[in-house]
Short mmCIF file of C-alpha atoms in Angstrom, two decimals:
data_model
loop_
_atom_site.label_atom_id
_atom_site.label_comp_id
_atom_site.label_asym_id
_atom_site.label_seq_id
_atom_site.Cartn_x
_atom_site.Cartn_y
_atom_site.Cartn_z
CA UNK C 1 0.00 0.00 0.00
CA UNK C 2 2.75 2.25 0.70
CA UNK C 3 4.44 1.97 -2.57
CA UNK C 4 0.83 3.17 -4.10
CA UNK C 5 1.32 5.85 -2.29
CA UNK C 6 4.84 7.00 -2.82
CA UNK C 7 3.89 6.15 -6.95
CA UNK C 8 0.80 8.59 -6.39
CA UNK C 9 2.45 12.04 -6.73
CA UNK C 10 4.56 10.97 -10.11
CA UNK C 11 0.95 9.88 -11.69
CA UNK C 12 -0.75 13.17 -10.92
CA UNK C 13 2.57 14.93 -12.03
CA UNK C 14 2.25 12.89 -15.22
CA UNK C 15 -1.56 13.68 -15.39
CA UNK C 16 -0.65 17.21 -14.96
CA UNK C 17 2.30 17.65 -17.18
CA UNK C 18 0.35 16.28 -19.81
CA UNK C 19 -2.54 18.16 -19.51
CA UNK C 20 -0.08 21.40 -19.33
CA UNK C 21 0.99 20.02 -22.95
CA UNK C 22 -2.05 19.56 -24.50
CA UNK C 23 -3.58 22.25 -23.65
CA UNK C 24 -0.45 24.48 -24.94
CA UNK C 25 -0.53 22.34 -28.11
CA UNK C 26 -4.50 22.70 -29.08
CA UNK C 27 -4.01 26.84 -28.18
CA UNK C 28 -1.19 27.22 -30.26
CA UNK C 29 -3.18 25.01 -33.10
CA UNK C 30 -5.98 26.77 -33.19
CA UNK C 31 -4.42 30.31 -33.18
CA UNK C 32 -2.55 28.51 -36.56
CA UNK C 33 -5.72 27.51 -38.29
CA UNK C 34 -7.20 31.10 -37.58
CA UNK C 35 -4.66 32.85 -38.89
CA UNK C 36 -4.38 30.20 -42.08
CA UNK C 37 -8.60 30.95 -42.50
CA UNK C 38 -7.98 35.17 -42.32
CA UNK C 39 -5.29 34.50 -44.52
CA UNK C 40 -7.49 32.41 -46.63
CA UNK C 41 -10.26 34.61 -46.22
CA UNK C 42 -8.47 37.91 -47.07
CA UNK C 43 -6.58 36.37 -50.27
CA UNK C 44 -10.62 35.77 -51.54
CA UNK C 45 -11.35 39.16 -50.88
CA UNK C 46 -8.79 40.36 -52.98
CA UNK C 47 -9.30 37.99 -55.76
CA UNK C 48 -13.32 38.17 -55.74
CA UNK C 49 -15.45 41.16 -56.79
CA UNK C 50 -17.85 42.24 -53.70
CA UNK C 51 -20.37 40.62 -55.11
CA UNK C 52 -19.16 36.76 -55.93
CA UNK C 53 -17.59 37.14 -52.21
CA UNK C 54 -20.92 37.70 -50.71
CA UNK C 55 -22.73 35.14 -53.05
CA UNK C 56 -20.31 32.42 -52.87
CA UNK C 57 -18.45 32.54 -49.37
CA UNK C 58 -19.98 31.24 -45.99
CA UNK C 59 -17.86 33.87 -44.10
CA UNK C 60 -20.31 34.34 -41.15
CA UNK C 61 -22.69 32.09 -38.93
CA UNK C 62 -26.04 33.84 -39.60
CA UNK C 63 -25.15 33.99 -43.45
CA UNK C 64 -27.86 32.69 -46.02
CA UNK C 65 -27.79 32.01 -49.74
CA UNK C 66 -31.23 32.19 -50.07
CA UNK C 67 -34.17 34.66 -48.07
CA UNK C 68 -37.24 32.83 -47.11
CA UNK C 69 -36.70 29.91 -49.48
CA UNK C 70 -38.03 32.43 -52.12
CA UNK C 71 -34.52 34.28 -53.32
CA UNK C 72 -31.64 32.51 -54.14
CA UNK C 73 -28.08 33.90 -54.29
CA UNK C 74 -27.60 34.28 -58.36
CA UNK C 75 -31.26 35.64 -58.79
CA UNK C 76 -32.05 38.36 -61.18
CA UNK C 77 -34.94 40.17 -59.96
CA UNK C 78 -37.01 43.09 -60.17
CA UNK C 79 -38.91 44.92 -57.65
CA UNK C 80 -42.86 44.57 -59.21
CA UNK C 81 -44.30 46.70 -56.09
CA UNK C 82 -42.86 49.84 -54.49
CA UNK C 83 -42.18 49.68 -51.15
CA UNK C 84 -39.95 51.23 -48.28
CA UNK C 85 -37.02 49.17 -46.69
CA UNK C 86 -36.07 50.00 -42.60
CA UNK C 87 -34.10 53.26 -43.16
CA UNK C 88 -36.83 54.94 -45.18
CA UNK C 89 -35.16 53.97 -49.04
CA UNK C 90 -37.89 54.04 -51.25
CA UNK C 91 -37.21 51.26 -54.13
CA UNK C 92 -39.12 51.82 -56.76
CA UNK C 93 -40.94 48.88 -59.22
CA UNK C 94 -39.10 48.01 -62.48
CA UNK C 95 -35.81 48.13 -60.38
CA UNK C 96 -33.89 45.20 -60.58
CA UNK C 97 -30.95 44.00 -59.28
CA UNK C 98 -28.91 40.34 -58.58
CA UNK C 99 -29.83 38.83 -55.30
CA UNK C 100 -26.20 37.37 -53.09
CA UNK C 101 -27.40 36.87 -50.16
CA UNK C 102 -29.00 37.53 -46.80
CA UNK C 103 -28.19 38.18 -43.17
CA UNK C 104 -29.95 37.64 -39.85
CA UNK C 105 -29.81 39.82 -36.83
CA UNK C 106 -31.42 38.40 -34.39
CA UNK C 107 -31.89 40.87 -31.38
CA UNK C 108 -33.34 43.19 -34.05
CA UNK C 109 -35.38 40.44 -36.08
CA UNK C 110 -33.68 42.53 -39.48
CA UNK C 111 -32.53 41.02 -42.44
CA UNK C 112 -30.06 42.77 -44.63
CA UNK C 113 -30.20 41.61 -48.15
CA UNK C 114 -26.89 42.14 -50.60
CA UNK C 115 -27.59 43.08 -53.96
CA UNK C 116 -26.03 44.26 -56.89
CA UNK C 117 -26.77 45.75 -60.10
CA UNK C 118 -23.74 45.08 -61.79
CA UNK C 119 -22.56 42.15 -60.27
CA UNK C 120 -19.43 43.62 -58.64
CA UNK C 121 -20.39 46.84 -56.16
CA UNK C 122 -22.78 45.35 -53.30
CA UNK C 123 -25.93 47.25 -52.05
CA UNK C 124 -27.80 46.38 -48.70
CA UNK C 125 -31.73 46.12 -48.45
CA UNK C 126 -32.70 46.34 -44.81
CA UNK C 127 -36.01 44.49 -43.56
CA UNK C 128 -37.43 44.09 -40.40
CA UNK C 129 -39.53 41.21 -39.32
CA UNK C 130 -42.18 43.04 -37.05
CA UNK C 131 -45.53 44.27 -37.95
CA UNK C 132 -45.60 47.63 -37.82
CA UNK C 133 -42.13 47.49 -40.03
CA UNK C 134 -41.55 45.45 -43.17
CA UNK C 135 -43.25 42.29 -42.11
CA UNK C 136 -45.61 42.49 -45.12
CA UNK C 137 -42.80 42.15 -47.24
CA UNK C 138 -40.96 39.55 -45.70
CA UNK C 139 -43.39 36.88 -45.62
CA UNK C 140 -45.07 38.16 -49.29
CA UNK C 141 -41.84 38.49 -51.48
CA UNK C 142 -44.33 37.42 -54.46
CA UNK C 143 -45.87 40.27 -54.20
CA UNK C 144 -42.89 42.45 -54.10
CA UNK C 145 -40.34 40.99 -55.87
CA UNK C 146 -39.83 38.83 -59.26
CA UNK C 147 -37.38 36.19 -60.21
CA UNK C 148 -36.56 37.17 -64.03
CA UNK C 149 -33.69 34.67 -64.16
CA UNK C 150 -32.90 31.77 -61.96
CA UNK C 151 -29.03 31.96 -60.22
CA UNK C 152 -26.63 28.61 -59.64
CA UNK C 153 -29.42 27.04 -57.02
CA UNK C 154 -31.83 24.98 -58.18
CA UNK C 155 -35.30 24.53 -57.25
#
């Protein structure tokens, strides 16, 4: 029993030593793969117009491709009723304008859709999913918006 004992404190300094190691080892790890992704990620900025960024790069968590399974990032479309967007920008029908894609924000229920008209400079439509805001529009995009020409999804 003694010699259990006396071998007690080298197994916990074991236990410890290693866990001092690993724990170095997965920090230093993941720093490496961050740094390789911003690397990554920057090099694609630079390459990429605005536009085939946004519509072709999951660079953020609450980042869609498509807005209420309606738009798809690709979409040509054109706005077939006028309406107002959260900061008061009227956008008037017969515009039209290529659909990349669509952010959530959560603690303010808004959407910001990325658009383009040219497919390189990126435009933001802001939404907000509350009924006394854009509401209407979000849930009725047939009403508001129509898909001349289909992008890279398929339906």
């Amino acid at each position: 029993m003694s010699k259990i004992i006396s071998i007690l404190p080298f197994v916990f300094i074991f236990i410890g030593v290693f866990t001092v190691i690993y724990i170095m080892y997965m920090t230093i790890f993941e720093k490496r793969r961050k740094k390789m992704k911003n690397k990554e990620m920057n090099k694609l900025r630079e390459t990429l117009s605005p536009y085939e960024f946004e519509s072709t790069q999951k660079n953020a968590v609450n980042k869609r491709f498509s807005f209420m399974e309606y738009l798809y990032s690709g979409d040509y479309i054109k706005v077939i009723k006028e309406f107002k967007d959260y900061y008061g920008f009227t956008h008037q029908e017969g515009e039209k304008f290529y659909f990349a894609c669509a952010y959530f924000l959560p603690y303010e229920d808004g959407y910001t859709l990325y658009i383009s008209k040219d497919k390189i400079n990126i435009k933001a439509i802001y939404l907000q999913d509350r009924p006394e805001t854009q509401r209407e529009i979000c849930y009725n995009l047939k009403k508001y918006f129509e898909i001349i020409e289909q992008g890279r999804f398929k339906r």
